[in-house]
Coordinates of C-alpha atoms and ligand atoms in Angstrom, one line a residue:
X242 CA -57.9 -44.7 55.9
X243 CA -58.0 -45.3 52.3
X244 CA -57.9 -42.7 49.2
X245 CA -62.1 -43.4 49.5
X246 CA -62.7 -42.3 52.9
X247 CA -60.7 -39.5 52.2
X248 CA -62.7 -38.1 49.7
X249 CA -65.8 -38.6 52.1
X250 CA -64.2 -36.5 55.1
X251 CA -63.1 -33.9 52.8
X252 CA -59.6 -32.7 52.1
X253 CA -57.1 -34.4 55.0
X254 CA -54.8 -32.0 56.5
X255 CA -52.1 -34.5 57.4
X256 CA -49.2 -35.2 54.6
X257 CA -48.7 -37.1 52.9
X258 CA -52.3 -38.4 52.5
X259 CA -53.4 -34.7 51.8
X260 CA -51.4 -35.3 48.4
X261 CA -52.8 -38.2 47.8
X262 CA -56.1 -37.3 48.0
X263 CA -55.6 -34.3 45.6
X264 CA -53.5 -37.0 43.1
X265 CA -56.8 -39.0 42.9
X266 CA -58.8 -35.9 42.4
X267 CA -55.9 -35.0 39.8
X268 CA -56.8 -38.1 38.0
X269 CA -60.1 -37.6 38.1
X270 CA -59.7 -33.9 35.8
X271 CA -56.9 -35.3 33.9
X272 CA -58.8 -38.5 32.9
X273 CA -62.1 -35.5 31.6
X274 CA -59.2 -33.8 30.0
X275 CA -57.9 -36.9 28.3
X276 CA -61.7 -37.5 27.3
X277 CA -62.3 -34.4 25.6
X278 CA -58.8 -34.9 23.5
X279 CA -59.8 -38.5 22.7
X280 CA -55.6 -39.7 24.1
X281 CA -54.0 -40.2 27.0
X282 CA -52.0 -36.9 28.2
X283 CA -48.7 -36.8 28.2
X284 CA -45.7 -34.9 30.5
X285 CA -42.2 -34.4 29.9
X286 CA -39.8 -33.7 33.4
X287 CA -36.8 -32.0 32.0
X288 CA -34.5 -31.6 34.8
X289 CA -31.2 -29.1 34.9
X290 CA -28.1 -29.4 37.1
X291 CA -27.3 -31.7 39.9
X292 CA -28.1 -35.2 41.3
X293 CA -30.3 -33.8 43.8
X294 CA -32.6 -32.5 40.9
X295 CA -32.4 -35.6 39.1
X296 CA -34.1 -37.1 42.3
X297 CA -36.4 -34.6 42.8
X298 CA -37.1 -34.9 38.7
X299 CA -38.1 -38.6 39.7
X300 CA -40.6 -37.7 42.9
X301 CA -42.2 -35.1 40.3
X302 CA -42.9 -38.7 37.2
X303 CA -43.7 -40.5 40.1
X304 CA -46.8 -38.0 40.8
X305 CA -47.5 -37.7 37.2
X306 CA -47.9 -41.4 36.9
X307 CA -50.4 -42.0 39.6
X308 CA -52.1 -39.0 37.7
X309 CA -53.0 -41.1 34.6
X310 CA -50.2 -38.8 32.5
X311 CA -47.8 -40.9 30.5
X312 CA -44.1 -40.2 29.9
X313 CA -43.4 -38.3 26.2
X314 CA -39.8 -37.9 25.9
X315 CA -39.8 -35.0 23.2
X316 CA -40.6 -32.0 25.4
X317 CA -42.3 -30.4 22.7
X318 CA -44.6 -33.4 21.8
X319 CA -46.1 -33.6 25.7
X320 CA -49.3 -32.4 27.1
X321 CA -47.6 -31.2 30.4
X322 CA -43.8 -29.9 30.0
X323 CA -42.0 -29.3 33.4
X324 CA -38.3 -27.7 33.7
X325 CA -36.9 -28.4 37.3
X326 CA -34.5 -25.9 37.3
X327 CA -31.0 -25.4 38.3
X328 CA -29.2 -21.7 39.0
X329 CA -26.0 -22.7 40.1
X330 CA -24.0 -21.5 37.6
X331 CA -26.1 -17.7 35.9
X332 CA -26.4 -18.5 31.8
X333 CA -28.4 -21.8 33.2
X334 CA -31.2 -18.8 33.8
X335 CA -31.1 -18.1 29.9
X336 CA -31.0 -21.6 28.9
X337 CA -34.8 -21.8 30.3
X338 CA -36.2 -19.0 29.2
X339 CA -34.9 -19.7 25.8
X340 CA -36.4 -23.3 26.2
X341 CA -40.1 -21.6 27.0
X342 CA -40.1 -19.5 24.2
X343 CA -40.0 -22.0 22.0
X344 CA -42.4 -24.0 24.3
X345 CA -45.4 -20.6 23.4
X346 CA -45.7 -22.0 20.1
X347 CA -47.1 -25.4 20.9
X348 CA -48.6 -24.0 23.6
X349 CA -50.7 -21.9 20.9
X350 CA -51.3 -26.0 18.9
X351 CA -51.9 -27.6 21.8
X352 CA -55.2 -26.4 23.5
X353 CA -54.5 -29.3 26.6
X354 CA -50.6 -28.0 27.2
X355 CA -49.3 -26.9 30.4
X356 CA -45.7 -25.6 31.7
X357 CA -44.6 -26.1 35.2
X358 CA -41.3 -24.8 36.5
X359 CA -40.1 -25.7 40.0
X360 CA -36.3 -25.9 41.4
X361 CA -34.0 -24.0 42.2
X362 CA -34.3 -21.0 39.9
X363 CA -38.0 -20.5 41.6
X364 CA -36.5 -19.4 44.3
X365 CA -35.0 -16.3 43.0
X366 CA -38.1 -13.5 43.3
X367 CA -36.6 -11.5 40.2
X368 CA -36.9 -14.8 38.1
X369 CA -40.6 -15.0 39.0
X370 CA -41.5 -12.2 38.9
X371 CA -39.5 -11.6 35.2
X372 CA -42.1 -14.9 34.4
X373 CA -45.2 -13.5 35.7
X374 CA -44.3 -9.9 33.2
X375 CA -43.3 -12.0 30.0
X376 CA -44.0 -15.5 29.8
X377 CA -48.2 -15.6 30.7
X378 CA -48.3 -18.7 29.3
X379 CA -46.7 -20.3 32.0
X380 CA -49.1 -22.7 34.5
X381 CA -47.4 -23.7 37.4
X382 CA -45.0 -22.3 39.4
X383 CA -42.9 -23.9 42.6
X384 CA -39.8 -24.0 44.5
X385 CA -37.7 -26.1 46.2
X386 CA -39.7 -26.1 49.4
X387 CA -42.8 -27.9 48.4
X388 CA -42.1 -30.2 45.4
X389 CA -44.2 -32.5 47.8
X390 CA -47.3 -30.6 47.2
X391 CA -46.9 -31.0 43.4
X392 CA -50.4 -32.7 43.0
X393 CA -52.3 -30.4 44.9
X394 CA -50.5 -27.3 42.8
X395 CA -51.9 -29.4 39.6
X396 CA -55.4 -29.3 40.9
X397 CA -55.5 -25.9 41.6
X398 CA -54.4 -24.9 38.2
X399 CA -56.8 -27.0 36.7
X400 CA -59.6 -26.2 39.0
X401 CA -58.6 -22.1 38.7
X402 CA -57.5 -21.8 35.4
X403 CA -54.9 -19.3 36.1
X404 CA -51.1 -19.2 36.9
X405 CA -50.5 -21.0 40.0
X406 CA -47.3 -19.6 42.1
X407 CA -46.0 -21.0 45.5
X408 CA -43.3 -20.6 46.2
X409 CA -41.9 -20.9 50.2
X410 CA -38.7 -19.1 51.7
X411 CA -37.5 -21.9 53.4
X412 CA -39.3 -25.2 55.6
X413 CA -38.3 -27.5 58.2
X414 CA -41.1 -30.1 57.0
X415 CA -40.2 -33.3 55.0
X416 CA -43.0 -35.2 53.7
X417 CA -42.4 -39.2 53.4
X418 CA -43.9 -41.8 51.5
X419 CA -45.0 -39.8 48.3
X420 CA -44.7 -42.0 45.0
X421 CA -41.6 -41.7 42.7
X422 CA -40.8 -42.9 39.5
X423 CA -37.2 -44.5 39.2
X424 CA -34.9 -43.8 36.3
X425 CA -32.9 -47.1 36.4
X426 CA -34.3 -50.2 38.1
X427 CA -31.0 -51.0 39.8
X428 CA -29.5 -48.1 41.7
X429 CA -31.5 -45.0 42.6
X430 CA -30.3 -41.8 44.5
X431 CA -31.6 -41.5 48.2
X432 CA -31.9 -37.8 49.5
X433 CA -30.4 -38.1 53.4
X434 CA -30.8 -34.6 53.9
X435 CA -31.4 -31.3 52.1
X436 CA -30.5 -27.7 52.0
X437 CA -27.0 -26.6 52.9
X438 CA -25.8 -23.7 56.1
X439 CA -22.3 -23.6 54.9
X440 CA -22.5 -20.3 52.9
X441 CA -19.4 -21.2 50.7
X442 CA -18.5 -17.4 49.2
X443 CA -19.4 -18.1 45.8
X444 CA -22.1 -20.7 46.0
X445 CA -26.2 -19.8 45.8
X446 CA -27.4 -22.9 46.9
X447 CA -28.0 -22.0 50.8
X448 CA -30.4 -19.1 49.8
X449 CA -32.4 -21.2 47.0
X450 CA -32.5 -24.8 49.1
X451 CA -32.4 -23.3 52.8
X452 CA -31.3 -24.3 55.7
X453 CA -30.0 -27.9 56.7
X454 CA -32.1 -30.5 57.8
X455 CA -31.8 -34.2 57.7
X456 CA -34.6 -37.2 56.9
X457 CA -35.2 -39.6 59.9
X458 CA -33.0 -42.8 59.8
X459 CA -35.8 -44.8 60.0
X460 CA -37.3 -42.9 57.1
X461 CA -33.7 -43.8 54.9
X462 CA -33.6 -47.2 55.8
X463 CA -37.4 -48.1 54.9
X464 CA -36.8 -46.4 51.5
X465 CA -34.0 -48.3 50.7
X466 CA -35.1 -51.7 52.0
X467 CA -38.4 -51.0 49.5
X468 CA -35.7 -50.1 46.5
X469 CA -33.8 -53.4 47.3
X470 CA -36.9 -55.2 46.7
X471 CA -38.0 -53.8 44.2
X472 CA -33.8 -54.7 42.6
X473 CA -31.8 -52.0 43.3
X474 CA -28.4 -53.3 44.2
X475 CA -26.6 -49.7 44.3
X476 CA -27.9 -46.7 46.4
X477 CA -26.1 -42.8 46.3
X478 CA -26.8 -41.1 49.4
X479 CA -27.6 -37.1 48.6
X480 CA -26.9 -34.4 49.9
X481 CA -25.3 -30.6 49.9
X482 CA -22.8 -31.5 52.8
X483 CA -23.7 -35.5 53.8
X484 CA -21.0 -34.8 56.7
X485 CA -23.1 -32.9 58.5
X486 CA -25.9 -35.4 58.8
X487 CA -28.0 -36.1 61.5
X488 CA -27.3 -32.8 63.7
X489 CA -30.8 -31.3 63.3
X490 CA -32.6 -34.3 64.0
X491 CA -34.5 -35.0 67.7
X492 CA -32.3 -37.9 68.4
X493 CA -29.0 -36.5 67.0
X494 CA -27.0 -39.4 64.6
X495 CA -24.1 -39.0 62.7
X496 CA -23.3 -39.9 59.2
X497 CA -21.4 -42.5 60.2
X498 CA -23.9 -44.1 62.0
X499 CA -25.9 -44.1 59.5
X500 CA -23.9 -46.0 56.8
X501 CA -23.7 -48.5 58.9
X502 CA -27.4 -48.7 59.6
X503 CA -27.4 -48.9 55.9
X504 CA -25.1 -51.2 55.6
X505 CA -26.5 -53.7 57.4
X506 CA -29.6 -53.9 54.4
X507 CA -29.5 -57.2 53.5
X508 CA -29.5 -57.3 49.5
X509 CA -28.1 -54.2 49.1
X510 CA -24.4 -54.4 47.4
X511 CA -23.1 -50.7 46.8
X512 CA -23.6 -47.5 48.7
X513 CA -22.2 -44.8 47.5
X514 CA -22.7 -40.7 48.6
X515 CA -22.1 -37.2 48.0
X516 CA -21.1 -34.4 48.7
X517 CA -18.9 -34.8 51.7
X518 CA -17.5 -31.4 52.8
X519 CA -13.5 -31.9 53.9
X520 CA -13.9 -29.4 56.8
X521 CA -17.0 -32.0 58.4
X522 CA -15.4 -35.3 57.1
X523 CA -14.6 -37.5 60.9
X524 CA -12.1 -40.1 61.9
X525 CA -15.6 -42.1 62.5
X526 CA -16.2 -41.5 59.3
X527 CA -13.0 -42.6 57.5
X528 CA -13.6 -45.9 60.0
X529 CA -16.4 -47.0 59.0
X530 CA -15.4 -46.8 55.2
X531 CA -12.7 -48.6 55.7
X532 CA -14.2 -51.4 57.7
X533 CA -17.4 -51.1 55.2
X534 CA -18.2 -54.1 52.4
X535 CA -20.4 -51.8 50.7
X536 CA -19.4 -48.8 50.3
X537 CA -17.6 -47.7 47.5
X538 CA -14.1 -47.7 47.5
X539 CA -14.7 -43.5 45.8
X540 CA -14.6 -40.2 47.4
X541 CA -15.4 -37.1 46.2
X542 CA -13.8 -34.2 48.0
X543 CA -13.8 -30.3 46.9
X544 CA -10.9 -28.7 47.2
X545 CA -12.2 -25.6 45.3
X546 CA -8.7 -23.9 45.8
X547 CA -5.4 -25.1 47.0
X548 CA -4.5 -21.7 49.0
X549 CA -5.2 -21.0 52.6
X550 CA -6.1 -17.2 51.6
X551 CA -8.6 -17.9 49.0
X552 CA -10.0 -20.8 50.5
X553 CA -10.4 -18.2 53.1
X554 CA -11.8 -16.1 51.0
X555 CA -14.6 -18.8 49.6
X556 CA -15.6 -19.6 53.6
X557 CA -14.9 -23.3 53.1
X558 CA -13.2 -23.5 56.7
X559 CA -10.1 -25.5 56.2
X560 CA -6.6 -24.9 55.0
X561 CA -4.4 -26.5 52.4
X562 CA -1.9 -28.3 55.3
X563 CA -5.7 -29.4 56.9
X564 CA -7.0 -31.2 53.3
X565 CA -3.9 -32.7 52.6
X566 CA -3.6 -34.1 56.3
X567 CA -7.3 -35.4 56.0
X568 CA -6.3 -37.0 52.3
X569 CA -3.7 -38.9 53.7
X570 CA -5.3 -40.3 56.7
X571 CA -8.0 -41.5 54.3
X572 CA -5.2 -43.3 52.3
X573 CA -3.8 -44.6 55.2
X574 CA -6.7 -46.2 56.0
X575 CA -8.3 -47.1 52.7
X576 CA -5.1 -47.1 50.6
X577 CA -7.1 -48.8 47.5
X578 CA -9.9 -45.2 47.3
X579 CA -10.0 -43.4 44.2
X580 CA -10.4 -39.4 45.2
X581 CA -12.3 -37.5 43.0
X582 CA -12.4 -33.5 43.5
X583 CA -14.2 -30.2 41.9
X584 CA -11.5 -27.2 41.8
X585 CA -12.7 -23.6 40.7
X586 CA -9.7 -21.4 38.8
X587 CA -10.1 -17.8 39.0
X588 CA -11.6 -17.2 42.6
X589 CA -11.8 -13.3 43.2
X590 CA -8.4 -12.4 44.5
X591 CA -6.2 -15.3 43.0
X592 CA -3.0 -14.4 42.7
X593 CA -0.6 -17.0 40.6
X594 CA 0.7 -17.7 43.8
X595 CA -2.7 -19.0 45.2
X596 CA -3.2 -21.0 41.9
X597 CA 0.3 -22.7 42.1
X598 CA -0.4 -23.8 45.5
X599 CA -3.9 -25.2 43.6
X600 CA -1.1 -27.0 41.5
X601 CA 0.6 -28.6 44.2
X602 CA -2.1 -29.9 45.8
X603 CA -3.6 -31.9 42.5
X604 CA 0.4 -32.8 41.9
X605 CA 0.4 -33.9 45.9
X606 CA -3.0 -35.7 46.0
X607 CA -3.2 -37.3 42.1
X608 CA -6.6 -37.3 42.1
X609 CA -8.3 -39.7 39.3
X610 CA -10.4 -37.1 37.9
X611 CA -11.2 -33.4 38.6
X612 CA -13.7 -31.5 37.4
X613 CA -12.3 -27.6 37.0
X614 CA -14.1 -24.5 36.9
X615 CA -13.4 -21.1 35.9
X616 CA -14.7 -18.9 38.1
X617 CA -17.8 -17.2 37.4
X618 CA -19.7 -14.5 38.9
X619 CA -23.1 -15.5 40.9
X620 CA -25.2 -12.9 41.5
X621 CA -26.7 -12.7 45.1
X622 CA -23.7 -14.3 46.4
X623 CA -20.9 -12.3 48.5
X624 CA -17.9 -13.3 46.0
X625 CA -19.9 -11.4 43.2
X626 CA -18.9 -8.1 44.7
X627 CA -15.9 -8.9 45.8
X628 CA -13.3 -6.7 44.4
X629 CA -10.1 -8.0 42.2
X630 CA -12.2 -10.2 40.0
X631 CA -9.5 -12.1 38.0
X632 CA -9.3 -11.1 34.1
X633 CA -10.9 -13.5 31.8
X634 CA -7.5 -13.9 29.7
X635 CA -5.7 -14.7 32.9
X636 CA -8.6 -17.4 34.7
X637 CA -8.9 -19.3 31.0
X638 CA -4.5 -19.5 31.2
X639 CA -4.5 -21.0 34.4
X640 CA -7.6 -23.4 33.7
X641 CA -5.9 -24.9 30.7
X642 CA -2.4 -25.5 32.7
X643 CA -4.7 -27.0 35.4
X644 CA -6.8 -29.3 33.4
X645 CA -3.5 -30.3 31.2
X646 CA -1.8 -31.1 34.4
X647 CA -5.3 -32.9 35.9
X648 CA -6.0 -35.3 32.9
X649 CA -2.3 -36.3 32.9
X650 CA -2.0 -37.4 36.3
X651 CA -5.8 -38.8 35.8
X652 CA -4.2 -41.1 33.0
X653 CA -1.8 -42.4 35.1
X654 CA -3.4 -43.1 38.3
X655 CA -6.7 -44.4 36.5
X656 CA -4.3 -46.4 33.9
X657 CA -3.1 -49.0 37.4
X658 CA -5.7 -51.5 36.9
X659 CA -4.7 -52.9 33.9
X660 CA -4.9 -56.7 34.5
X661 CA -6.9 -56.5 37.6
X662 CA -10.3 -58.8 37.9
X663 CA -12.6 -56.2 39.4
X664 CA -16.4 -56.3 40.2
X665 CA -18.5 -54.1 37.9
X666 CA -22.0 -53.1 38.0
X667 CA -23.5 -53.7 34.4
X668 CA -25.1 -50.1 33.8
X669 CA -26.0 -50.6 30.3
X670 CA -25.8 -51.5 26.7
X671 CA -23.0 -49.4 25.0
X672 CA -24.3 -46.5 23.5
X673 CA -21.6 -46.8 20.8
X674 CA -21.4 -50.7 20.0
X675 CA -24.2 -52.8 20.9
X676 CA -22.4 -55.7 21.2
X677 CA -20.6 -54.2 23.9
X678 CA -22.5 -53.2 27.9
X679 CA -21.1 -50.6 30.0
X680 CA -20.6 -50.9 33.6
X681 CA -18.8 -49.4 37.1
X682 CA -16.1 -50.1 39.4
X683 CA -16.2 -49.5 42.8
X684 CA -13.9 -47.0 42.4
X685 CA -16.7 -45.4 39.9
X686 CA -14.3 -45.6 36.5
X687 CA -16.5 -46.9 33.5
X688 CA -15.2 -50.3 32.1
X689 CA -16.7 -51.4 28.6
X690 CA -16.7 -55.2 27.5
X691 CA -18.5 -57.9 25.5
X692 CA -22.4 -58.6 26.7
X693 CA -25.9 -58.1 26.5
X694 CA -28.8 -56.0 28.3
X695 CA -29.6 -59.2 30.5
X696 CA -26.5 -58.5 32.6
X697 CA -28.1 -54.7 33.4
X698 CA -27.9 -54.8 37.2
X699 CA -26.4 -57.0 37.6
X700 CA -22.6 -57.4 39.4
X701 CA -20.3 -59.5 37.6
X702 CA -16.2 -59.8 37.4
X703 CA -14.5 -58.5 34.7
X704 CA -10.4 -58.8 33.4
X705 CA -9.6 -55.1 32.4
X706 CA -7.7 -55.8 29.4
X707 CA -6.7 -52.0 28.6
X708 CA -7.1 -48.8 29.8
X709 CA -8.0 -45.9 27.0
X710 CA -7.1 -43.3 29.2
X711 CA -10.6 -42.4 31.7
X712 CA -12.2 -46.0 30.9
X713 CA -11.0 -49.4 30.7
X714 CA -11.8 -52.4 27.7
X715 CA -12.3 -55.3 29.7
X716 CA -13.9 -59.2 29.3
X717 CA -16.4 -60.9 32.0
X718 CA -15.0 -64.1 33.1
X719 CA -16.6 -66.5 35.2
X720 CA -15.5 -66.9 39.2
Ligands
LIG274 S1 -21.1 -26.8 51.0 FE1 -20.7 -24.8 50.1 S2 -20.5 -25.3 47.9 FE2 -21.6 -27.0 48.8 S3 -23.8 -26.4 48.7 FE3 -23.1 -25.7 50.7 S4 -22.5 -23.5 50.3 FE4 -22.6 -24.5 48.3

């Protein structure tokens, strides 16, 4: 059926033509709207927090665009301003409502403005409800359940006139095939699965994106086959815990299995993925990489603490003896990997004990980068009440011996490919010296050297000539 007979049958229930009958009819009242203001409308997707939003941030253009809106990067210059939220971490919360205060004075210029908010913030009823008491003003409100129905949400605001809110507890539906707007036109992040039923002590996500479930294969592979014609040479594979991919579905597949359907995309150079969770990562797993042409020669594995007891203590359901054990299989097997990791300082209950055995483990594994995080308090999540909260003084001591002892053994380990010819992905012009573009390794470390936008996408071998500590100078030579 076409958008047409849609239209002539009345509103489809099956997704995702549903949405695309309601983005036609969107374009229809945004097209009046852009009438009666005599310009095209405008929107402005500001996203907050992780990868996965920065996707989702993309699906949401992507439905703007086939809406007739155009893309205004000042937020306060748009016609349509939508913050995808993150709540992670708990001053983000303020960050947005200080951000839509200052959005009520346009609002009161601009007679065509609207303000949406969606992610993972929307998930939290005291957040809404805080909205619906003190910021009227606001349009649109969804959560991370039903970004798909974004179009039809639009419609009804503009059909109602009133503050739209819906926002779902959790869903086991994923809708394919929607439009989506890519940020770069030669890699693009692929969601494999979404929510998260780990319930790491500290960590919100499982209440705000809900419980696990994975996209079909088929589903994955189609989507990237359609980026790599459309020139994406570089895919990252997203989500909470990629490890445990595949379990939910009918025909049950593992991760694994997976990359190598993957893999076997013709035209497709680089895959790279996140987050894998140590206690899920398989022999199968660390096989396949190893065996792989395409996947990147880069892990990132949390370690969050490098004691038994508090890792314990976060529910992250392996030991100290059991990461080091997986880390050096991996380095058996894929000696060349760079291993990236995220470590929180400062866990409820850390004794300087547990945070010298955190020590050991960076000083065992020399990761090439880390990124550290003092612990802080997430309400709604069981570490928050846990008793012997660590002193701020004492948490901001042991951060700064951790991060000194992290970037030191970073320079060193990063510093080894000085005078290596390596493949890099051209990423961009240089944002400090245009004469300069700015590219990847496999192992994800940013080399610099002489060029111009038409290598953007483009893979190409470059001599690193020095290293400058987290980045290499480099120049392209021809092979
Ligand atoms: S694996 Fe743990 S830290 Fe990661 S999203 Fe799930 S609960 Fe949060």
């Amino acid at each position: 059926m076409n958008e047409l007979e849609y239209i002539n049958t009345g509103v489809p229930q099956e997704e995702p033509q549903r949405q695309y009958y309601f983005m036609k009819k969107g374009r229809e009242l945004a097209e009046e709207l852009s009438r009666q203001a005599g310009r095209k409308l405008t929107f402005c997707v500001t996203t907050f927090g992780c990868q996965m939003n920065a996707r989702d941030s993309e699906k949401l253009t992507g439905i703007l665009e086939q809406m007739g809106y155009v893309e205004e990067p000042e937020e306060e210059k748009a016609d349509f301003v939508i913050f995808n939220t993150c709540t992670v971490r708990e001053n983000a919360n303020m960050r947005v409502y200080g951000r839509l205060g200052q959005l009520s004075r346009m609002k009161k210029k601009n007679p065509y403005m609207m303000i949406g908010l969606c992610g993972c913030m929307m998930q939290e009823p005291e957040v809404v409800e805080k909205i619906k008491k003190s910021y009227r003003y606001v349009d649109l409100i969804f959560g991370t359940h039903n970004i798909y129905k974004f179009a039809e949400l639009i419609v009804t605001r503009l059909e109602s006139g009133r503050m739209v809110i819906d926002i779902w507890k959790d869903t086991d539906k994923i809708v394919e095939d929607l439009p989506n707007e890519r940020k770069y036109s030669f890699k693009s992040g692929v969601n494999i699965m979404f929510g998260c039923n780990n319930f790491c002590s500290y960590c919100i996500v499982p209440y705000v994106r809900g419980r696990e479930r994975s996209r079909n294969p088929k589903d994955i592979v189609r989507e990237i086959e359609r980026f790599v014609a459309d020139g994406v040479v570089e895919v990252m594979l997203l989500g909470q815990n990629v490890n445990s991919y595949g379990k939910t579905l009918d025909e049950p597949m593992s991760f694994a299995q997976l990359l190598q359907e993957i893999e076997k995309i013709e035209g497709l150079q680089r895959i790279r993925f996140m987050t894998p969770h140590p206690k899920d990562l398989s022999d199968e797993l660390i096989e396949v990489m190893s065996k792989s042409k395409k996947i990147c020669k880069h892990l990132h594995l949390p370690l969050q603490s490098g004691s038994t007891r508090i890792l314990e203590k976060m529910n992250r359901r392996y030991t100290k003896e059991q990461y080091l054990h997986l880390v050096e299989k991996i380095r058996a097997k894929v000696p060349d990997i760079s291993l990236t990791t995220d470590i929180i300082v400062g866990f409820p209950g850390e004794t300087e004990e547990d945070f010298l055995e955190t020590m050991d483990v960076v000083q065992k594994v020399r990761y090439d980068s880390a990124f550290t995080f003092q612990y802080s308090k997430r309400t709604g999540t069981p570490a928050a009440v846990m008793e012997e909260q660590v002193p701020t003084g004492i948490v901001k001591d042991r951060f700064d011996r951790l991060l000194k002892e992290v970037q030191c053994i970073s320079a060193e380990v990063c510093s080894v490919y000085t005078d290596t010819i390596q493949e890099i992905l051209v990423e961009s012009v240089n944002d400090h010296d245009e004469t300069l573009v700015t590219g990847r390794m496999s192992n994800n470390l940013l080399v610099h050297f002489p060029g111009d936008d038409s290598l953007i996408g483009t893979i190409v071998f470059v001599r690193l000539t020095e290293c400058r500590g987290f980045y290499y100078i480099g120049e392209r030579i021809m092979k």
